[in-house]
Tab-separated table of C-alpha atoms in Angstrom:
chain	number	residue	atom	x	y	z
D	1	MET	CA	81.555	72.185	112.978
D	2	ASN	CA	81.307	76.239	111.817
D	3	VAL	CA	81.353	77.116	108.833
D	4	ILE	CA	80.416	80.249	106.432
D	5	VAL	CA	78.500	79.720	104.144
D	6	VAL	CA	79.311	82.109	101.402
D	7	GLN	CA	76.353	82.571	99.521
D	8	GLU	CA	74.010	83.393	101.784
D	9	LYS	CA	76.040	86.140	103.216
D	10	ALA	CA	78.225	87.340	99.983
D	11	GLY	CA	75.713	85.779	96.716
D	12	ALA	CA	76.434	83.891	94.188
D	13	PHE	CA	79.465	86.576	93.106
D	14	ALA	CA	81.332	87.244	96.391
D	15	GLU	CA	82.522	90.508	95.908
D	16	ASN	CA	81.215	92.724	98.963
D	17	LYS	CA	84.503	93.739	100.459
D	18	ASP	CA	82.677	94.483	104.117
D	19	THR	CA	80.432	91.288	103.520
D	20	ALA	CA	83.820	89.648	103.533
D	21	ALA	CA	85.514	91.491	107.053
D	22	THR	CA	81.736	90.713	108.505
D	23	LEU	CA	82.602	87.615	108.082
D	24	ARG	CA	86.529	87.456	108.784
D	25	ASN	CA	85.591	89.327	111.972
D	26	THR	CA	82.645	88.132	113.141
D	27	VAL	CA	83.705	84.256	112.235
D	28	VAL	CA	86.858	83.506	110.938
D	29	LEU	CA	89.493	85.011	113.485
D	30	PRO	CA	86.516	84.571	116.652
D	31	THR	CA	87.037	80.652	116.128
D	32	LEU	CA	90.536	80.522	114.909
D	33	ARG	CA	91.337	82.631	118.159
D	34	ALA	CA	88.993	79.644	120.318
D	35	ARG	CA	90.762	76.862	118.717
D	36	GLU	CA	88.751	75.425	116.514
D	37	ASP	CA	88.699	74.212	113.288
D	38	LEU	CA	86.443	76.423	110.325
D	39	THR	CA	85.054	75.793	106.600
D	40	ILE	CA	83.967	78.539	103.992
D	41	ASP	CA	81.310	76.975	101.846
D	42	PHE	CA	81.759	78.369	98.550
D	43	SER	CA	79.115	76.595	97.499
D	44	GLY	CA	76.591	78.489	95.025
D	45	VAL	CA	79.115	80.925	94.422
D	46	THR	CA	79.919	81.257	90.521
D	47	GLY	CA	83.344	83.410	90.621
D	48	ALA	CA	84.351	85.539	93.719
D	49	THR	CA	86.921	88.423	93.398
D	50	GLN	CA	90.691	88.929	94.777
D	51	SER	CA	89.707	90.864	97.213
D	52	PHE	CA	87.063	89.574	98.763
D	53	VAL	CA	88.895	86.627	99.508
D	54	HIS	CA	91.742	88.789	100.436
D	55	ALA	CA	88.647	90.375	103.833
D	56	LEU	CA	88.264	87.458	104.380
D	57	ILE	CA	91.628	85.393	105.000
D	58	SER	CA	94.240	87.203	104.562
D	59	GLU	CA	94.154	88.373	108.652
D	60	ALA	CA	94.184	85.401	109.839
D	61	PHE	CA	97.651	84.127	108.257
D	62	ARG	CA	99.378	87.203	110.071
D	63	GLU	CA	97.986	85.753	112.693
D	64	PHE	CA	98.261	82.550	112.745
D	65	GLY	CA	100.963	81.617	109.163
D	66	PRO	CA	100.694	79.067	107.365
D	67	GLU	CA	99.835	76.884	109.549
D	68	VAL	CA	96.404	78.203	109.215
D	69	LEU	CA	95.715	76.092	106.700
D	70	ASP	CA	95.390	72.728	108.983
D	71	HIS	CA	92.160	74.776	110.733
D	72	ILE	CA	90.490	75.844	107.028
D	73	VAL	CA	89.203	73.838	104.436
D	74	PHE	CA	87.240	75.804	101.270
D	75	LYS	CA	84.578	73.591	100.213
D	76	GLY	CA	81.947	73.520	96.760
D	77	CYS	CA	84.792	75.685	95.490
D	78	ASN	CA	84.067	75.425	91.433
D	79	ALA	CA	87.844	75.961	89.386
D	80	ASP	CA	87.284	79.874	89.146
D	81	VAL	CA	86.914	80.189	93.196
D	82	SER	CA	89.496	77.877	93.558
D	83	GLU	CA	92.376	79.850	91.855
D	84	ILE	CA	91.156	83.107	93.913
D	85	VAL	CA	91.692	81.320	96.970
D	86	GLN	CA	95.192	79.841	95.816
D	87	MET	CA	96.249	82.862	94.528
D	88	VAL	CA	95.626	84.346	97.882
D	89	ALA	CA	96.810	81.192	100.290
D	90	ASP	CA	100.039	81.656	97.877
D	91	TYR	CA	100.906	85.264	98.233
D	92	MET	CA	100.102	85.249	101.760
D	93	GLN	CA	102.695	82.945	102.805
D	94	GLU	CA	105.038	83.999	100.650
D	95	SER	CA	104.703	87.631	102.682
D	96	LEU	CA	104.790	86.113	105.371
O	1	MET	CA	88.885	121.256	82.778
O	2	SER	CA	90.553	123.862	81.601
O	3	ASN	CA	87.854	125.939	83.831
O	4	PRO	CA	86.892	124.038	86.653
O	5	GLU	CA	83.304	125.569	86.863
O	6	ASN	CA	82.097	125.062	83.649
O	7	LEU	CA	81.802	122.431	81.375
O	8	ASP	CA	81.196	123.097	78.103
O	9	ILE	CA	80.093	119.580	75.576
O	10	THR	CA	80.544	120.620	72.217
O	11	THR	CA	80.993	117.408	69.383
O	12	HIS	CA	82.077	117.267	65.706
O	13	ASP	CA	79.579	118.432	63.529
O	14	THR	CA	79.006	115.305	61.133
O	15	TRP	CA	80.369	112.385	62.906
O	16	MET	CA	80.747	110.676	66.512
O	17	SER	CA	82.922	108.210	68.351
O	18	VAL	CA	82.748	107.761	71.968
O	19	HIS	CA	84.040	105.140	73.837
O	20	PRO	CA	81.988	104.810	77.297
O	21	VAL	CA	85.501	106.142	79.195
O	22	VAL	CA	84.958	109.636	77.939
O	23	LEU	CA	81.465	109.403	78.562
O	24	ALA	CA	81.884	108.587	82.443
O	25	MET	CA	84.443	110.818	82.135
O	26	ILE	CA	82.051	114.066	80.770
O	27	ALA	CA	79.359	113.127	83.604
O	28	ALA	CA	81.766	112.508	86.882
O	29	LYS	CA	83.344	115.844	85.727
O	30	GLY	CA	79.941	117.137	85.554
O	31	LEU	CA	78.860	116.775	89.174
O	32	THR	CA	81.777	119.049	90.334
O	33	VAL	CA	80.694	121.994	88.717
O	34	PRO	CA	77.823	123.940	90.047
O	35	LYS	CA	74.286	123.472	88.608
O	36	GLY	CA	73.282	125.372	85.655
O	37	ASN	CA	76.905	126.090	84.576
O	38	VAL	CA	76.990	122.422	81.570
O	39	SER	CA	76.192	123.700	78.676
O	40	VAL	CA	76.072	121.506	75.674
O	41	ASP	CA	75.854	123.030	71.904
O	42	SER	CA	73.959	122.529	69.262
O	43	ILE	CA	74.133	118.627	68.399
O	44	THR	CA	73.900	117.262	64.963
O	45	ALA	CA	75.591	114.953	64.347
O	46	SER	CA	73.423	111.600	63.854
O	47	SER	CA	74.905	109.727	66.086
O	48	ARG	CA	73.424	112.137	68.360
O	49	GLY	CA	71.671	109.958	69.799
O	50	TYR	CA	73.793	107.653	71.944
O	51	PHE	CA	74.163	110.187	74.831
O	52	GLU	CA	70.809	110.761	75.725
O	53	ARG	CA	70.212	107.271	76.010
O	54	MET	CA	73.663	106.462	77.458
O	55	LYS	CA	72.146	109.648	79.751
O	56	LEU	CA	74.334	111.529	79.877
O	57	PHE	CA	71.886	114.799	80.041
O	58	GLU	CA	69.463	112.723	83.191
O	59	MET	CA	72.579	112.700	84.814
O	60	LEU	CA	74.199	116.832	85.119
O	61	GLY	CA	70.491	118.303	84.812
O	62	VAL	CA	70.530	119.221	80.964
O	63	ASP	CA	68.426	119.653	78.392
O	64	ALA	CA	70.440	118.834	75.335
O	65	GLY	CA	66.929	118.944	73.081
O	66	ILE	CA	67.533	115.495	72.048
O	67	HIS	CA	64.308	113.721	72.819
O	68	ILE	CA	64.139	109.821	71.102
O	69	THR	CA	62.538	107.558	71.821
O	70	GLU	CA	63.936	105.022	74.437
O	71	LEU	CA	64.259	101.704	73.389
O	72	ASP	CA	64.842	98.387	75.772
O	73	PRO	CA	68.716	99.011	76.684
O	74	SER	CA	68.745	95.004	76.876
O	75	GLY	CA	71.975	93.024	75.210
O	76	ARG	CA	73.237	96.821	73.431
O	77	PHE	CA	74.497	98.768	76.569
O	78	VAL	CA	74.595	99.530	80.512
O	79	PRO	CA	74.403	103.179	80.215
O	80	LEU	CA	75.510	105.560	82.929
O	81	SER	CA	74.644	104.461	86.749
O	82	GLN	CA	76.308	106.924	90.172
O	83	ILE	CA	77.814	104.477	92.505
O	84	ARG	CA	78.643	105.623	96.032
O	85	THR	CA	78.337	102.575	98.087
O	86	ALA	CA	79.395	98.954	98.743
O	87	ASP	CA	74.771	98.357	98.559
O	88	GLU	CA	74.307	100.027	95.628
O	89	GLN	CA	77.518	98.397	94.172
O	90	SER	CA	76.661	95.014	94.706
O	91	ARG	CA	73.449	95.566	92.775
O	92	PHE	CA	74.325	97.178	90.045
O	93	ILE	CA	76.867	94.575	89.533
O	94	THR	CA	73.855	91.974	90.048
O	95	ASP	CA	72.171	93.902	87.388
O	96	VAL	CA	75.204	94.335	85.147
O	97	ILE	CA	75.185	91.010	83.876
O	98	PRO	CA	71.878	90.180	82.610
O	99	LEU	CA	71.292	93.912	81.276
O	100	LEU	CA	74.268	92.632	79.252
O	101	HIS	CA	72.881	89.257	77.589
O	102	LEU	CA	75.344	87.301	78.396
O	103	GLN	CA	76.444	83.836	79.588
O	104	PRO	CA	77.753	82.879	82.489
O	105	GLU	CA	81.364	82.269	80.942
O	106	GLN	CA	81.576	85.396	79.466
O	107	SER	CA	79.973	87.198	81.895
O	108	LYS	CA	82.952	86.579	84.900
O	109	ALA	CA	85.533	88.556	83.174
O	110	ILE	CA	82.658	91.329	83.644
O	111	ASN	CA	81.936	90.555	86.255
O	112	TYR	CA	85.393	91.061	87.988
O	113	VAL	CA	86.375	94.131	86.307
O	114	LEU	CA	83.226	95.933	86.995
O	115	SER	CA	83.284	95.257	90.631
O	116	GLU	CA	87.940	95.674	91.189
O	117	LEU	CA	87.169	98.978	89.735
O	118	ILE	CA	84.007	100.470	91.536
O	119	ARG	CA	85.100	99.340	94.305
O	120	ASN	CA	88.825	101.178	93.747
O	121	VAL	CA	86.909	104.245	94.082
O	122	LEU	CA	84.475	103.859	96.553
O	123	GLU	CA	87.401	102.641	99.038
O	124	HIS	CA	90.520	105.177	97.946
O	125	SER	CA	89.665	107.609	95.975
O	126	GLY	CA	87.602	109.990	98.205
O	127	ALA	CA	85.289	111.447	95.470
O	128	PRO	CA	81.960	112.987	96.387
O	129	ASN	CA	80.230	111.300	93.844
O	130	GLY	CA	81.706	108.076	93.835
O	131	ALA	CA	82.486	105.952	90.844
O	132	ILE	CA	80.607	106.987	87.533
O	133	VAL	CA	80.321	104.053	85.718
O	134	ALA	CA	78.997	103.026	81.765
O	135	ALA	CA	79.226	99.416	79.608
O	136	GLN	CA	78.271	98.879	75.949
O	137	TYR	CA	78.210	96.073	73.726
O	138	HIS	CA	79.173	95.942	70.398
O	139	LYS	CA	77.887	93.222	68.502
O	140	LYS	CA	80.755	93.763	64.998
O	141	SER	CA	83.664	93.794	67.191
O	142	ASN	CA	81.592	91.178	69.956
O	143	ILE	CA	83.566	93.697	72.727
O	144	ILE	CA	82.583	95.400	75.444
O	145	ARG	CA	84.002	98.655	76.339
O	146	ILE	CA	84.039	100.469	79.822
O	147	GLY	CA	84.453	103.378	81.576
O	148	ILE	CA	84.796	103.911	84.775
O	149	ALA	CA	86.102	107.294	86.524
O	150	ASP	CA	86.062	109.627	89.579
O	151	THR	CA	86.695	113.089	91.063
O	152	GLY	CA	88.485	111.901	93.937
O	153	VAL	CA	91.981	112.064	95.045
O	154	GLY	CA	94.279	110.401	91.869
O	155	ILE	CA	96.427	107.999	92.431
O	156	LYS	CA	99.226	109.760	93.405
O	157	ARG	CA	98.207	110.419	96.664
O	158	THR	CA	96.681	107.691	97.324
O	159	ILE	CA	99.785	106.061	96.553
O	160	ASN	CA	102.241	107.965	98.193
O	161	ASN	CA	100.863	107.565	101.475
O	162	SER	CA	102.752	104.098	101.451
O	163	HIS	CA	105.170	104.407	98.134
O	164	PRO	CA	106.930	106.908	96.888
O	165	ALA	CA	106.234	108.259	93.019
O	166	TRP	CA	107.274	111.874	92.506
O	167	THR	CA	105.188	112.187	89.309
O	168	ASP	CA	101.547	111.173	87.977
O	169	MET	CA	103.511	108.928	85.336
O	170	GLU	CA	106.106	106.807	88.314
O	171	ALA	CA	102.020	106.797	90.162
O	172	LEU	CA	100.047	105.163	88.166
O	173	LYS	CA	102.642	101.995	87.206
O	174	LEU	CA	103.108	101.617	90.765
O	175	ALA	CA	98.806	101.162	91.161
O	176	LEU	CA	99.373	98.334	87.843
O	177	THR	CA	102.080	97.118	89.751
O	178	PRO	CA	101.054	93.001	91.646
O	179	GLY	CA	101.248	93.844	95.348
O	180	ILE	CA	102.149	97.880	95.130
O	181	THR	CA	99.139	99.175	97.822
O	182	GLY	CA	98.518	102.957	99.297
O	183	THR	CA	97.471	101.075	101.820
O	184	THR	CA	100.777	100.084	103.449
O	185	PHE	CA	104.364	99.924	102.496
O	186	ARG	CA	104.904	95.743	103.860
O	187	GLU	CA	104.266	92.436	101.205
O	188	GLY	CA	101.029	90.699	101.923
O	189	GLY	CA	99.270	94.622	101.638
O	190	THR	CA	96.917	94.580	105.106
O	191	VAL	CA	93.986	93.807	106.215
O	192	ASP	CA	92.049	94.447	103.406
O	193	ASN	CA	94.315	95.763	100.144
O	194	VAL	CA	97.055	93.641	98.972
O	195	GLY	CA	97.167	96.396	95.779
O	196	ALA	CA	96.367	93.722	92.960
O	197	GLY	CA	93.080	94.986	91.315
O	198	LEU	CA	94.384	97.378	88.891
O	199	PHE	CA	96.996	94.389	87.539
O	200	PHE	CA	94.845	91.694	87.221
O	201	ILE	CA	92.323	94.677	84.785
O	202	LYS	CA	95.307	95.055	82.974
O	203	SER	CA	95.617	91.294	83.230
O	204	ILE	CA	92.896	90.796	81.490
O	205	ALA	CA	92.500	93.096	78.971
O	206	ALA	CA	96.450	91.800	77.680
O	207	ASN	CA	95.190	88.204	77.948
O	208	ASN	CA	92.126	89.367	75.413
O	209	ARG	CA	94.737	91.561	72.885
O	210	ASN	CA	92.273	94.752	74.422
O	211	PHE	CA	92.001	98.204	75.172
O	212	PHE	CA	92.772	99.234	78.335
O	213	MET	CA	94.510	103.167	79.632
O	214	LEU	CA	94.586	104.127	82.975
O	215	TYR	CA	94.307	107.853	83.554
O	216	SER	CA	94.779	110.040	86.941
O	217	GLY	CA	96.755	113.559	87.016
O	218	ASP	CA	98.848	114.282	83.832
O	219	ALA	CA	99.774	110.879	83.195
O	220	MET	CA	97.882	107.934	81.042
O	221	TYR	CA	99.239	104.508	80.765
O	222	LYS	CA	98.032	102.758	78.027
O	223	LEU	CA	98.150	98.868	76.426
O	224	LEU	CA	99.401	99.070	73.308
O	225	LYS	CA	97.325	95.689	71.266
O	226	GLN	CA	99.237	92.817	71.023
O	227	PRO	CA	99.873	90.965	67.433
O	228	LEU	CA	98.455	87.903	66.622
O	229	THR	CA	100.817	86.502	66.360
O	230	LYS	CA	102.853	86.686	69.831
O	231	ASN	CA	101.678	84.761	72.244
O	232	ILE	CA	100.639	85.954	75.526
O	233	LYS	CA	102.980	86.974	78.348
O	234	LEU	CA	101.610	88.466	81.550
O	235	TYR	CA	104.331	90.382	83.543
O	236	ALA	CA	104.277	92.503	87.136
O	237	ASN	CA	106.019	95.213	85.285
O	238	PRO	CA	104.087	97.486	83.678
O	239	ASP	CA	106.694	98.827	81.935
O	240	ARG	CA	107.659	95.549	80.173
O	241	ASP	CA	104.045	95.903	78.715
O	242	ARG	CA	103.424	97.270	75.477
O	243	HIS	CA	102.449	100.108	76.292
O	244	SER	CA	102.591	103.948	75.412
O	245	GLU	CA	102.296	106.822	78.450
O	246	LYS	CA	101.488	110.279	78.224
O	247	VAL	CA	102.269	113.057	80.399
O	248	GLY	CA	101.836	116.420	80.499
O	249	LEU	CA	97.598	115.965	79.573
O	250	PRO	CA	94.728	117.905	80.901
O	251	TYR	CA	94.746	117.571	84.751
O	252	TRP	CA	92.274	114.798	85.190
O	253	GLN	CA	91.238	115.408	89.538
O	254	GLY	CA	90.873	111.651	89.941
O	255	THR	CA	90.817	108.786	88.383
O	256	VAL	CA	90.199	106.962	85.180
O	257	VAL	CA	90.058	103.729	83.363
O	258	GLY	CA	88.764	102.500	80.234
O	259	ILE	CA	89.236	98.832	79.244
O	260	ASP	CA	87.498	96.104	76.714
O	261	ILE	CA	86.616	93.272	76.729
O	262	SER	CA	86.390	90.595	74.121
O	263	LEU	CA	83.581	88.013	74.280
O	264	ASP	CA	85.347	85.766	71.734
O	265	THR	CA	87.983	84.158	73.416
O	266	ASN	CA	88.314	81.087	74.316
O	267	ASP	CA	90.232	80.992	76.540
O	268	ALA	CA	88.352	79.243	80.604
O	269	PHE	CA	88.450	82.422	82.983
O	270	ASN	CA	90.385	80.180	85.703
O	271	ILE	CA	93.488	79.539	83.482
O	272	LEU	CA	94.295	83.482	83.219
O	273	LEU	CA	93.263	83.420	86.959
O	274	GLU	CA	96.368	80.471	87.446
O	275	ALA	CA	98.605	82.956	85.391
O	276	MET	CA	97.843	85.847	87.191
O	277	ARG	CA	98.698	83.827	90.487
O	278	MET	CA	101.472	83.097	89.289
O	279	THR	CA	103.153	86.810	88.112
O	280	LEU	CA	101.392	88.045	91.901
O	281	SER	CA	103.381	85.030	93.895
O	282	GLN	CA	106.456	85.850	91.625
O	283	ALA	CA	106.024	89.260	91.801
O	284	VAL	CA	106.453	89.078	95.918
O	285	ARG	CA	109.059	87.032	95.822
O	286	GLU	CA	111.489	88.654	94.001
O	287	ARG	CA	110.555	92.118	95.983
O	288	LYS	CA	111.160	89.841	99.222
O	289	LYS	CA	114.150	89.183	97.856
O	290	ALA	CA	115.551	92.221	96.673
O	291	ARG	CA	114.901	93.585	100.015
O	292	TYR	CA	117.213	90.708	101.590
O	293	LYS	CA	120.457	92.796	103.253
O	294	LYS	CA	123.915	91.793	101.960
O	295	VAL	CA	125.896	89.215	104.937
O	296	ARG	CA	129.215	91.259	106.117
O	297	PHE	CA	131.966	88.727	106.925
O	298	GLU	CA	135.440	89.623	107.816
O	299	PRO	CA	138.335	88.287	107.316
């Protein structure tokens, strides 16, 4: 099971895009390229910026298309984080 | 700003009311002039201690002859801070909320605004001195005023990497349009940017009927306060917001953002995020559709 625990890497407020880029390049894209499913666990994260989530997952949409959402589960998101994730998913799919 | 080699700080004799964005501009400018070229006229206004407490003179390395007993800033203000790296940004964001004594729901918009604005500077401005930030809480109005300034390349140069902007004002408006970024002309942006940060900041201010200004080059875009009787609507096109525009201003080499955030708002932050999400998606859809070519038929 491939899991990113965001709070462990980015803290309670996920804003550091360098951290997001590292997670993208070391976990998100390699996992999906290996045709394995991924869980991104936002438990304990009180907020995230759109920039952070964009840096984390936008490239996955470009590389795998909207079907990537069949292979990523977003876990433990509060209302704010859910909105941000949905926002990035929406505009990336609109953009493809 | 007429002489790039000097900074003279003068004030009115008896009164002074300075938004943190002005402090951030003074400090940012002061850091670009050679050491010893910053001068401070005798400040006699009774609120002169404000400059000292906000650490303006400390940042500029000058002694203005103002000596005060410093009280704990907790709950009142965030002194001028210089941020040059992502790690410094993370530490600043972690420290700032406890400093302002904010409740969790109140802190969301502040966290968001500071994070996106500082990151913009670090990624796009090319400013060797990074971002200069200050904030102050005003108890009477229950508002937090935030200012951030840099002395980097400015918005026009950044946005022109991917979208043509012939004037500073055109560049400001493009930068405020969601989905427009200086890093690419493609919808969906790049791996790291989509160009929504300033639109979000403007939306947070508009939603609270608060002050927002963006200044770069010779142009300034400022939101005008919405009457309480009018429902708030978020617009992707900054021309549709109730705003003022000024051009031909003293040239600011870099970018400046000022924003006030009311702590009285009762709206949950996720409701605002939902409205921003819908506006952003619609903007992307409309831009894509506008680029569709018509099929040519011949009999």
